[in-house]
Amino acid sequence: MSAIDEGKMTDEHRRILVVDDEPQITRVLRTTLSAQGYDIRVANDGEMALELMKNWTPHVVITDLAMPNLDGVGLCRQVRQMSQVPIIVLSVRGQDRAKVEALDAGADDYVTKPFSMNELLARIRAQLRRTPAAEQQPSAITAGDFSIDLDARSVKVAGNEVHLTPKEFDLLVYLARRPGKVVTHRTLLAAIWGPNSVEQPEYLRVFVGQLRKKIEIDPSSPKYLLTEPWVGYRFESGL
Amino acid sequence: MSAIDEGKMTDEHRRILVVDDEPQITRVLRTTLSAQGYDIRVANDGEMALELMKNWTPHVVITDLAMPNLDGVGLCRQVRQMSQVPIIVLSVRGQDRAKVEALDAGADDYVTKPFSMNELLARIRAQLRRTPAAEQQPSAITAGDFSIDLDARSVKVAGNEVHLTPKEFDLLVYLARRPGKVVTHRTLLAAIWGPNSVEQPEYLRVFVGQLRKKIEIDPSSPKYLLTEPWVGYRFESGL
DNA sequence: GCGATCTTTACGAACATTTTATGGAACCTT
DNA sequence: AAGGTTCCATAAAATGTTCGTAAAGATCGC
């Protein structure tokens, strides 16, 4: 009944990942947040959260600090390797030190338990408010002979459709969204394979090779998918 | 003496607007934040803050709630009409309702007084962290015939593009970011090769030579990449 | 079990960096 | 002013990484 609900309610279909090992917490969050119209998924620890995020990218992450396997601070660090998604830490620990550590590890907000649900909801809204740009992504990318349909996950080169595997597609899209910009190996690996794969540049070599075989006219002298030696790769939208 | 740590100054030159009518608060914030390297301006109420922001756009706004003329919530609404700048509300009022109202009015964070300065600093860092790169650093450096595109990692001299290796690129960028300023051998070596390579000036000679071959019209009488004998090198942006 | 996809391995070629060598210029001492 | 020393520029050899490619194992879904 707060006085401030003027029809700005575009919160539907926003995905929230809740990470906590205490069932009481996850249960109440799941029901409350679901009632607000959010899509909720729950993970019981940091590792599980990372695993989940490979296939399901949330708009906000809410995480506890104390967890088995991978704690909240570690989770923040790992997530920041691959994503800018807002992270709200929810913890019983209220000391400066804990807050500073979490915030500097990549968290965007820190709420101490016990917390007011109204406040948490408002903080979620505040976080969601400034990520509309990410959601307004075009459903298609075109560049030169290229057209990438993001909804259908299909790619056409000079008229004819080519079939790409999921990872090939993700890789191409990630680069094609940043035309002309060099993306480092680390960034690319973290974004496509997850933050644990940051030290496996072989993946990139293999998949870039595969991609070039499919989308380049002459794979041995690529026009679109270019190597920036010792640094990374970049996508050029046809010269 | 000790190694010059140029890499750690990302928070410098960030502008923070403090809005509060209590002199004790503004005084302590001004001194503490200034000591951190931020540029601080103070306004005593919301109206004054808006006036100030016409000519001086901050990277973060920190505001009290209770103020004459225009209070914190009103300030949030007005600011949101024209800017996405992060707003941190600082207030003695700790009730849900106040928090929800402020956050829904456009605030990004809410801290209750009395507050821990360490926590506030961390929250400021968290807010600054996600302001888009466009605001932080130019993605291009231009100087005379030069243009360096940091995203594309490409360098153009008088129209034609030259390809630089990673170390060459890093070296040039480091110097070009400080035009006219002499950078000592030690500093350069520490910055590009790491603090363990401070005693290997041969690297510099070799790489400066290669850079000159690529970017100077007459490498034997350089125009841009100049030697400061016995001290270091400096970049001049074309006389 | 089968096909598609992903992961892992291996190796020659291409490339960047490090090391070494040489000649010349600038500085210091006497 | 001569000799010795340190620094600078350049070239080129030696070393070490990375890249592209192919192909063999591992994994997943049906």
Coordinates of C-alpha atoms (C1' of nucleotides) in Angstrom, one line a residue:
Chain A
M1 CA 0.0 0.0 0.0
S2 CA 3.0 2.3 -0.3
A3 CA 2.1 5.5 -2.1
I4 CA 4.5 5.0 -4.9
D5 CA 3.1 2.4 -7.2
E6 CA 2.4 4.4 -10.3
G7 CA 2.1 2.1 -13.3
K8 CA 5.8 1.5 -13.8
M9 CA 5.4 -2.3 -13.4
T10 CA 7.5 -3.8 -16.1
D11 CA 8.8 -6.3 -13.6
E12 CA 7.2 -9.3 -15.2
H13 CA 9.3 -12.0 -16.8
R14 CA 12.4 -10.8 -15.0
R15 CA 14.5 -13.7 -13.9
I16 CA 16.0 -13.8 -10.4
L17 CA 18.4 -16.4 -9.1
V18 CA 18.3 -17.0 -5.4
V19 CA 21.4 -18.6 -3.9
D20 CA 21.2 -19.9 -0.3
D21 CA 21.6 -23.1 1.6
E22 CA 18.9 -22.4 4.1
P23 CA 15.6 -23.8 3.0
Q24 CA 13.6 -21.4 5.1
I25 CA 15.1 -18.5 3.3
T26 CA 14.8 -19.9 -0.2
R27 CA 11.2 -21.0 0.4
V28 CA 10.0 -17.6 1.5
L29 CA 12.0 -15.8 -1.2
R30 CA 10.7 -18.1 -3.9
T31 CA 7.0 -17.6 -2.9
T32 CA 7.2 -13.9 -2.3
L33 CA 9.2 -13.1 -5.5
S34 CA 7.1 -15.4 -7.6
A35 CA 4.0 -13.6 -6.3
Q36 CA 5.6 -10.4 -7.6
G37 CA 5.7 -11.9 -11.1
Y38 CA 9.4 -12.7 -11.2
D39 CA 10.7 -16.0 -12.6
I40 CA 12.7 -17.6 -9.8
R41 CA 15.4 -20.3 -9.8
V42 CA 17.1 -21.5 -6.6
A43 CA 20.7 -22.8 -6.1
N44 CA 22.0 -24.2 -2.8
D45 CA 25.6 -23.0 -3.2
G46 CA 27.9 -21.0 -5.4
E47 CA 28.9 -23.9 -7.6
M48 CA 25.3 -24.8 -8.3
A49 CA 24.6 -21.2 -9.1
L50 CA 27.4 -21.0 -11.7
E51 CA 26.2 -24.2 -13.2
L52 CA 22.7 -22.9 -13.5
M53 CA 23.8 -19.6 -15.0
K54 CA 25.4 -21.4 -18.0
N55 CA 22.0 -22.1 -19.4
W56 CA 19.8 -19.5 -17.6
T57 CA 20.9 -15.9 -17.3
P58 CA 19.1 -14.0 -14.5
H59 CA 18.5 -10.3 -14.3
V60 CA 19.4 -10.2 -10.7
V61 CA 21.3 -12.6 -8.4
I62 CA 20.4 -12.7 -4.6
T63 CA 23.0 -14.6 -2.6
D64 CA 23.9 -15.6 0.9
L65 CA 27.4 -15.3 2.1
A66 CA 28.0 -18.5 4.1
M67 CA 27.5 -21.5 1.8
P68 CA 29.3 -24.8 1.2
N69 CA 31.5 -25.3 -1.9
L70 CA 31.6 -21.7 -3.1
D71 CA 30.7 -18.9 -0.8
G72 CA 29.0 -15.6 -1.6
V73 CA 32.2 -13.6 -2.1
G74 CA 33.7 -16.3 -4.3
L75 CA 30.5 -16.4 -6.3
C76 CA 30.6 -12.6 -6.8
R77 CA 34.1 -12.8 -8.1
Q78 CA 33.3 -15.7 -10.5
V79 CA 30.2 -14.1 -11.8
R80 CA 32.0 -10.8 -12.4
Q81 CA 34.3 -12.7 -14.8
M82 CA 31.5 -13.3 -17.2
S83 CA 28.6 -11.0 -16.5
Q84 CA 27.5 -7.6 -15.2
V85 CA 24.3 -8.9 -13.7
P86 CA 23.4 -7.1 -10.4
I87 CA 24.2 -9.1 -7.3
I88 CA 22.5 -8.5 -3.9
V89 CA 24.1 -10.1 -1.0
L90 CA 21.9 -11.2 1.9
S91 CA 23.7 -12.1 5.1
V92 CA 23.5 -12.2 8.8
R93 CA 27.0 -10.8 9.0
G94 CA 26.7 -7.1 9.6
Q95 CA 30.2 -6.0 10.2
D96 CA 31.9 -3.4 7.9
R97 CA 34.5 -5.9 7.0
A98 CA 32.1 -8.4 5.5
K99 CA 30.2 -5.7 3.7
V100 CA 33.3 -4.1 2.2
E101 CA 34.7 -7.5 1.2
A102 CA 31.5 -8.5 -0.6
L103 CA 31.0 -5.1 -2.3
D104 CA 34.5 -5.0 -3.5
A105 CA 34.2 -8.6 -4.8
G106 CA 31.6 -7.4 -7.2
A107 CA 28.3 -7.2 -5.2
D108 CA 26.1 -4.3 -5.9
D109 CA 24.1 -4.2 -2.7
Y110 CA 24.3 -5.8 0.8
V111 CA 21.3 -6.4 3.0
T112 CA 21.6 -7.9 6.5
K113 CA 19.3 -10.5 7.8
P114 CA 16.8 -10.3 9.2
F115 CA 15.5 -8.1 6.5
S116 CA 12.3 -6.4 5.6
M117 CA 10.8 -7.9 2.5
N118 CA 9.5 -4.6 1.4
E119 CA 12.9 -3.2 1.5
L120 CA 14.4 -6.1 -0.4
L121 CA 11.7 -5.8 -3.1
A122 CA 12.5 -2.1 -3.4
R123 CA 16.2 -2.8 -3.7
I124 CA 15.5 -5.4 -6.4
R125 CA 13.5 -2.9 -8.3
A126 CA 16.3 -0.4 -8.0
Q127 CA 18.7 -2.9 -9.4
L128 CA 16.4 -3.9 -12.2
R129 CA 15.6 -0.3 -13.1
R130 CA 19.0 0.3 -14.6
T131 CA 19.4 -2.8 -16.7
P132 CA 16.8 -2.1 -19.4
A133 CA 19.4 -1.6 -22.0
A134 CA 20.6 -5.2 -21.7
E135 CA 17.1 -6.4 -22.3
Q136 CA 16.3 -4.2 -25.2
Q137 CA 18.8 -6.1 -27.3
P138 CA 17.7 -6.4 -30.9
S139 CA 16.4 -9.8 -31.9
A140 CA 18.6 -9.8 -34.9
I141 CA 22.1 -8.7 -35.9
T142 CA 23.0 -7.9 -39.4
A143 CA 26.4 -7.0 -40.7
G144 CA 27.5 -7.2 -44.3
D145 CA 26.5 -10.5 -45.7
F146 CA 25.5 -11.6 -42.2
S147 CA 22.2 -11.9 -40.5
I148 CA 21.9 -13.5 -37.1
D149 CA 18.4 -14.2 -35.8
L150 CA 18.7 -14.4 -32.1
D151 CA 15.3 -15.7 -31.4
A152 CA 15.5 -18.5 -33.9
R153 CA 19.2 -19.0 -33.2
S154 CA 19.9 -19.2 -36.9
V155 CA 22.6 -17.6 -39.0
K156 CA 22.5 -16.7 -42.7
V157 CA 25.6 -15.9 -44.7
A158 CA 25.0 -14.4 -48.2
G159 CA 21.5 -15.8 -48.3
N160 CA 22.0 -19.4 -47.3
E161 CA 21.5 -20.6 -43.8
V162 CA 24.3 -22.3 -41.9
H163 CA 23.9 -24.6 -39.0
L164 CA 25.8 -23.7 -35.9
T165 CA 26.1 -25.7 -32.7
P166 CA 25.1 -23.9 -29.5
K167 CA 28.6 -22.9 -28.4
E168 CA 29.5 -21.8 -31.9
F169 CA 26.4 -19.7 -32.0
D170 CA 27.1 -18.1 -28.6
L171 CA 30.6 -17.4 -29.5
L172 CA 29.6 -15.7 -32.8
V173 CA 26.9 -13.7 -31.2
Y174 CA 29.1 -12.5 -28.4
L175 CA 31.6 -11.2 -30.9
A176 CA 29.1 -9.9 -33.4
R177 CA 27.4 -7.8 -30.7
R178 CA 30.7 -5.9 -30.3
P179 CA 31.8 -5.3 -33.9
G180 CA 35.3 -4.0 -34.3
K181 CA 36.0 -4.5 -30.7
V182 CA 38.7 -6.9 -29.6
V183 CA 37.5 -9.3 -27.0
T184 CA 40.2 -10.9 -24.9
H185 CA 40.6 -14.7 -24.6
R186 CA 39.8 -14.5 -20.9
T187 CA 36.6 -12.5 -21.4
L188 CA 35.4 -14.8 -24.2
L189 CA 36.1 -17.9 -22.3
A190 CA 34.4 -16.6 -19.2
A191 CA 31.4 -15.5 -21.1
I192 CA 30.9 -18.7 -23.2
W193 CA 32.4 -21.5 -21.1
G194 CA 32.1 -20.0 -17.6
P195 CA 34.7 -18.5 -15.3
N196 CA 36.3 -21.8 -14.5
S197 CA 37.4 -22.2 -18.1
V198 CA 39.4 -19.0 -18.2
E199 CA 42.7 -20.9 -18.6
Q200 CA 41.7 -23.1 -21.5
P201 CA 42.4 -21.1 -24.7
E202 CA 42.4 -24.3 -26.7
Y203 CA 38.6 -24.2 -26.8
L204 CA 38.8 -20.9 -28.6
R205 CA 41.2 -22.1 -31.2
V206 CA 39.1 -25.1 -31.9
F207 CA 35.8 -23.3 -32.1
V208 CA 37.0 -20.3 -34.0
G209 CA 38.4 -22.7 -36.5
Q210 CA 35.1 -24.5 -36.8
L211 CA 33.2 -21.3 -37.1
R212 CA 35.4 -20.0 -39.8
K213 CA 34.9 -23.2 -41.8
K214 CA 31.2 -22.5 -41.7
I215 CA 30.9 -18.8 -42.2
E216 CA 34.0 -17.6 -44.0
I217 CA 34.3 -17.8 -47.8
D218 CA 38.0 -18.5 -47.4
P219 CA 38.6 -19.9 -43.9
S220 CA 42.3 -19.5 -44.3
S221 CA 42.1 -15.7 -44.8
P222 CA 39.1 -14.7 -42.7
K223 CA 37.1 -11.6 -43.4
Y224 CA 34.8 -11.5 -40.4
L225 CA 36.2 -13.4 -37.5
L226 CA 39.6 -12.0 -37.1
T227 CA 42.5 -12.9 -34.8
E228 CA 44.2 -10.3 -32.7
P229 CA 47.4 -12.1 -31.9
W230 CA 48.2 -12.7 -28.3
V231 CA 45.1 -10.8 -27.2
G232 CA 41.8 -12.2 -28.5
Y233 CA 39.4 -12.1 -31.4
R234 CA 37.2 -9.6 -33.0
F235 CA 34.3 -9.5 -35.4
E236 CA 34.4 -7.2 -38.4
S237 CA 31.3 -6.5 -40.3
G238 CA 32.6 -7.0 -43.7
L239 CA 35.1 -4.5 -45.1
Chain B
M1 CA 61.8 5.1 -4.7
S2 CA 59.0 2.7 -4.4
A3 CA 57.5 1.5 -7.7
I4 CA 55.1 4.0 -9.2
D5 CA 51.7 2.3 -9.1
E6 CA 49.9 4.0 -11.9
G7 CA 47.4 1.2 -12.3
K8 CA 45.7 1.9 -9.0
M9 CA 44.3 5.3 -9.6
T10 CA 41.0 4.5 -11.2
D11 CA 39.1 6.3 -8.6
E12 CA 40.8 9.6 -9.2
H13 CA 39.0 12.4 -10.9
R14 CA 35.7 10.9 -10.1
R15 CA 33.2 13.6 -9.1
I16 CA 30.9 13.1 -6.1
L17 CA 28.1 15.5 -5.2
V18 CA 27.3 15.6 -1.5
V19 CA 23.8 17.0 -0.6
D20 CA 23.1 17.6 3.1
D21 CA 22.1 20.5 5.3
E22 CA 24.1 19.4 8.3
P23 CA 27.5 20.9 8.3
Q24 CA 29.0 18.1 10.5
I25 CA 28.1 15.5 7.9
T26 CA 29.2 17.5 4.8
R27 CA 32.5 18.4 6.5
V28 CA 33.4 14.8 7.3
L29 CA 32.3 13.5 4.0
R30 CA 34.2 16.2 2.1
T31 CA 37.5 15.5 3.9
T32 CA 37.2 11.7 3.8
L33 CA 36.2 11.5 0.2
S34 CA 38.7 14.1 -0.9
A35 CA 41.4 12.1 0.9
Q36 CA 40.3 9.2 -1.3
G37 CA 41.0 11.2 -4.4
Y38 CA 37.5 12.1 -5.4
D39 CA 36.5 15.6 -6.5
I40 CA 33.8 16.8 -4.1
R41 CA 31.2 19.5 -4.3
V42 CA 28.6 20.1 -1.6
A43 CA 25.1 21.4 -1.8
N44 CA 22.9 22.3 1.2
D45 CA 19.6 21.3 -0.2
G46 CA 18.0 19.7 -3.3
E47 CA 17.5 22.9 -5.2
M48 CA 21.1 23.9 -4.8
A49 CA 22.1 20.4 -5.9
L50 CA 20.0 20.7 -9.1
E51 CA 21.5 24.1 -9.8
L52 CA 25.0 22.8 -9.3
M53 CA 24.4 19.8 -11.6
K54 CA 23.6 22.1 -14.5
N55 CA 27.3 22.9 -14.8
W56 CA 29.0 20.0 -13.0
T57 CA 27.9 16.5 -13.7
P58 CA 28.9 14.2 -10.9
H59 CA 29.6 10.4 -11.1
V60 CA 27.8 9.7 -7.9
V61 CA 25.3 11.7 -5.8
I62 CA 25.1 11.2 -2.0
T63 CA 22.1 12.9 -0.5
D64 CA 20.3 13.2 2.8
L65 CA 16.5 12.8 3.0
A66 CA 15.4 15.6 5.3
M67 CA 16.3 19.0 3.7
P68 CA 14.7 22.4 3.2
N69 CA 13.4 23.5 -0.2
L70 CA 13.7 20.1 -1.9
D71 CA 14.1 16.9 0.1
G72 CA 15.9 13.8 -0.9
V73 CA 13.0 12.0 -2.4
G74 CA 12.1 15.0 -4.5
L75 CA 15.7 15.4 -5.6
C76 CA 15.8 11.7 -6.7
R77 CA 12.8 12.2 -8.9
Q78 CA 14.1 15.4 -10.4
V79 CA 17.6 14.0 -11.1
R80 CA 16.0 10.9 -12.7
Q81 CA 14.3 13.2 -15.2
M82 CA 17.7 14.1 -16.6
S83 CA 20.3 11.6 -15.6
Q84 CA 21.1 8.0 -14.7
V85 CA 23.8 9.1 -12.2
P86 CA 23.9 6.7 -9.2
I87 CA 22.2 8.1 -6.1
I88 CA 23.1 7.0 -2.6
V89 CA 20.6 8.1 0.1
L90 CA 22.0 8.7 3.6
S91 CA 19.4 9.1 6.3
V92 CA 18.6 8.6 9.9
R93 CA 15.2 7.3 9.0
G94 CA 15.5 3.5 9.0
Q95 CA 11.9 2.4 8.4
D96 CA 11.0 0.2 5.5
R97 CA 8.6 2.9 4.2
A98 CA 11.3 5.6 4.0
K99 CA 13.6 3.2 2.2
V100 CA 11.1 1.9 -0.2
E101 CA 9.9 5.4 -1.0
A102 CA 13.5 6.6 -1.7
L103 CA 14.5 3.6 -3.7
D104 CA 11.4 3.8 -5.8
A105 CA 11.9 7.5 -6.3
G106 CA 15.1 6.7 -8.1
A107 CA 17.8 6.1 -5.5
D108 CA 20.2 3.3 -6.1
D109 CA 21.2 2.6 -2.5
Y110 CA 20.1 3.6 1.0
V111 CA 22.4 3.8 4.0
T112 CA 21.2 4.7 7.5
K113 CA 23.0 7.1 9.8
P114 CA 25.1 6.5 11.7
F115 CA 27.0 4.8 9.1
S116 CA 30.4 3.2 8.8
M117 CA 32.7 5.2 6.5
N118 CA 34.3 2.0 5.2
E119 CA 31.0 0.7 4.2
L120 CA 30.0 3.9 2.5
L121 CA 33.2 4.0 0.6
A122 CA 32.7 0.4 -0.6
R123 CA 29.2 1.3 -1.7
I124 CA 30.5 4.3 -3.6
R125 CA 33.0 2.0 -5.3
A126 CA 30.2 -0.4 -6.2
Q127 CA 28.2 2.3 -7.7
L128 CA 31.2 3.8 -9.6
R129 CA 32.1 0.3 -10.9
R130 CA 29.2 0.0 -13.2
T131 CA 29.1 3.4 -14.7
P132 CA 29.7 2.7 -18.3
A133 CA 33.2 2.6 -19.6
A134 CA 32.3 5.4 -22.0
E135 CA 32.2 7.7 -19.0
Q136 CA 35.4 6.5 -17.4
Q137 CA 38.0 6.6 -20.1
P138 CA 37.9 7.6 -23.7
S139 CA 38.1 4.5 -25.8
A140 CA 40.2 6.5 -28.2
I141 CA 43.3 8.7 -27.9
T142 CA 44.0 11.2 -30.7
A143 CA 47.0 13.4 -31.0
G144 CA 48.1 15.1 -34.2
D145 CA 48.3 12.5 -36.9
F146 CA 47.7 9.8 -34.3
S147 CA 44.6 8.0 -33.4
I148 CA 44.6 5.0 -31.1
D149 CA 41.4 3.0 -30.8
L150 CA 41.6 1.2 -27.5
D151 CA 38.7 -1.1 -28.1
A152 CA 39.9 -2.2 -31.5
R153 CA 43.5 -2.1 -30.4
S154 CA 44.3 -0.4 -33.6
V155 CA 46.6 2.5 -34.3
K156 CA 46.3 4.9 -37.3
V157 CA 49.1 7.2 -38.3
A158 CA 48.2 9.8 -41.0
G159 CA 45.3 7.6 -42.2
N160 CA 46.9 4.3 -42.6
E161 CA 46.6 1.6 -40.0
V162 CA 49.6 0.0 -38.4
H163 CA 49.5 -3.2 -36.5
L164 CA 51.3 -3.3 -33.2
T165 CA 52.2 -6.3 -31.0
P166 CA 50.7 -6.3 -27.5
K167 CA 53.8 -4.9 -25.8
E168 CA 54.3 -2.3 -28.4
F169 CA 50.7 -1.3 -28.1
D170 CA 50.8 -1.2 -24.3
L171 CA 54.0 0.9 -24.4
L172 CA 52.6 3.4 -26.8
V173 CA 49.3 3.7 -25.0
Y174 CA 51.1 4.3 -21.7
L175 CA 53.1 7.1 -23.1
A176 CA 50.3 8.6 -25.3
R177 CA 48.1 8.9 -22.2
R178 CA 50.6 11.2 -20.7
P179 CA 51.5 13.5 -23.6
G180 CA 54.5 15.7 -23.1
K181 CA 55.3 14.0 -19.8
V182 CA 58.6 12.2 -19.3
V183 CA 58.2 8.7 -18.0
T184 CA 61.2 7.2 -16.4
H185 CA 62.7 3.9 -17.5
R186 CA 61.9 2.3 -14.2
T187 CA 58.3 3.4 -14.4
L188 CA 57.8 2.2 -17.9
L189 CA 59.4 -1.2 -17.3
A190 CA 57.3 -1.7 -14.2
A191 CA 54.2 -0.7 -16.0
I192 CA 54.6 -2.8 -19.1
W193 CA 56.9 -5.7 -18.1
G194 CA 56.0 -5.9 -14.4
P195 CA 57.9 -4.9 -11.3
N196 CA 60.5 -7.7 -11.7
S197 CA 61.9 -6.3 -14.9
V198 CA 62.8 -2.9 -13.6
E199 CA 66.5 -3.5 -14.3
Q200 CA 66.3 -4.5 -17.9
P201 CA 66.4 -1.2 -19.9
E202 CA 67.4 -3.2 -23.0
Y203 CA 63.7 -4.1 -23.5
L204 CA 62.9 -0.4 -23.8
R205 CA 65.5 0.3 -26.4
V206 CA 64.4 -2.6 -28.5
F207 CA 60.8 -1.9 -28.3
V208 CA 61.0 1.8 -28.7
G209 CA 63.1 1.2 -31.8
Q210 CA 60.5 -1.1 -33.2
L211 CA 57.7 1.3 -32.4
R212 CA 59.5 4.1 -34.2
K213 CA 60.0 2.0 -37.2
K214 CA 56.2 1.5 -37.4
I215 CA 54.9 4.9 -36.4
E216 CA 57.5 7.5 -37.3
I217 CA 57.9 8.9 -40.7
D218 CA 61.7 9.1 -40.2
P219 CA 62.6 6.7 -37.5
S220 CA 66.1 8.2 -37.1
S221 CA 64.7 11.6 -36.1
P222 CA 61.5 10.8 -34.3
K223 CA 58.7 13.3 -34.0
Y224 CA 56.4 11.5 -31.5
L225 CA 58.3 9.1 -29.5
L226 CA 61.2 11.1 -28.0
T227 CA 64.1 10.1 -25.9
E228 CA 64.9 12.0 -22.7
P229 CA 68.5 11.0 -22.2
W230 CA 69.4 9.4 -18.9
V231 CA 65.8 9.6 -17.8
G232 CA 63.2 8.0 -20.0
Y233 CA 60.9 8.6 -22.9
R234 CA 58.1 10.9 -23.7
F235 CA 55.3 11.2 -26.2
E236 CA 54.7 14.4 -28.1
S237 CA 51.5 14.9 -29.9
G238 CA 53.0 16.3 -33.1
L239 CA 54.5 19.7 -33.0
Chain C
dG1 C1' 23.3 -47.6 -29.4
dC2 C1' 23.8 -43.6 -32.4
dG3 C1' 24.6 -39.1 -33.8
dA4 C1' 25.7 -34.7 -32.5
dT5 C1' 28.4 -31.9 -29.7
dC6 C1' 32.0 -30.9 -26.7
dT7 C1' 36.6 -31.8 -24.8
dT8 C1' 41.3 -33.1 -25.2
dT9 C1' 45.6 -33.9 -27.5
dA10 C1' 49.3 -33.2 -30.8
dC11 C1' 52.3 -30.7 -34.0
dG12 C1' 54.1 -27.6 -37.6
dA13 C1' 54.0 -22.8 -38.8
dA14 C1' 53.8 -18.2 -37.6
dC15 C1' 54.7 -14.8 -34.5
dA16 C1' 56.3 -12.1 -30.2
dT17 C1' 59.7 -11.7 -27.0
dT18 C1' 64.2 -12.1 -25.1
dT19 C1' 68.9 -12.2 -25.6
dT20 C1' 73.2 -11.0 -27.7
dA21 C1' 76.3 -8.2 -30.5
dT22 C1' 78.0 -3.9 -32.6
dG23 C1' 78.7 0.9 -33.6
dG24 C1' 78.1 5.5 -32.2
dA25 C1' 76.9 9.4 -29.2
dA26 C1' 77.0 11.7 -24.8
dC27 C1' 79.1 12.4 -20.4
dC28 C1' 82.9 12.4 -17.0
dT29 C1' 87.6 12.5 -15.4
dT30 C1' 92.0 14.1 -15.8
Chain D
dA1 C1' 91.5 17.4 -25.6
dA2 C1' 92.0 12.2 -24.9
dG3 C1' 90.5 8.2 -22.8
dG4 C1' 87.2 5.6 -20.4
dT5 C1' 82.6 4.8 -19.2
dT6 C1' 77.7 4.7 -19.7
dC7 C1' 73.9 5.1 -22.5
dC8 C1' 71.3 4.8 -26.9
dA9 C1' 69.9 2.8 -31.5
dT10 C1' 69.8 -1.0 -34.5
dA11 C1' 70.1 -5.6 -36.4
dA12 C1' 69.8 -10.3 -35.9
dA13 C1' 70.0 -14.7 -33.7
dA14 C1' 67.9 -17.6 -30.1
dT15 C1' 64.1 -18.7 -27.3
dG16 C1' 59.5 -19.3 -26.1
dT17 C1' 54.3 -18.7 -27.1
dT18 C1' 50.5 -18.8 -29.6
dC19 C1' 47.7 -20.1 -33.7
dG20 C1' 45.4 -23.1 -36.8
dT21 C1' 44.2 -27.6 -37.9
dA22 C1' 43.1 -32.3 -37.7
dA23 C1' 41.7 -36.0 -35.3
dA24 C1' 41.0 -39.0 -31.5
dG25 C1' 38.4 -39.6 -27.0
dA26 C1' 34.4 -38.3 -23.9
dT27 C1' 29.8 -36.8 -23.0
dC28 C1' 25.1 -35.9 -23.7
dG29 C1' 20.3 -36.6 -25.5
dC30 C1' 17.2 -39.5 -27.8

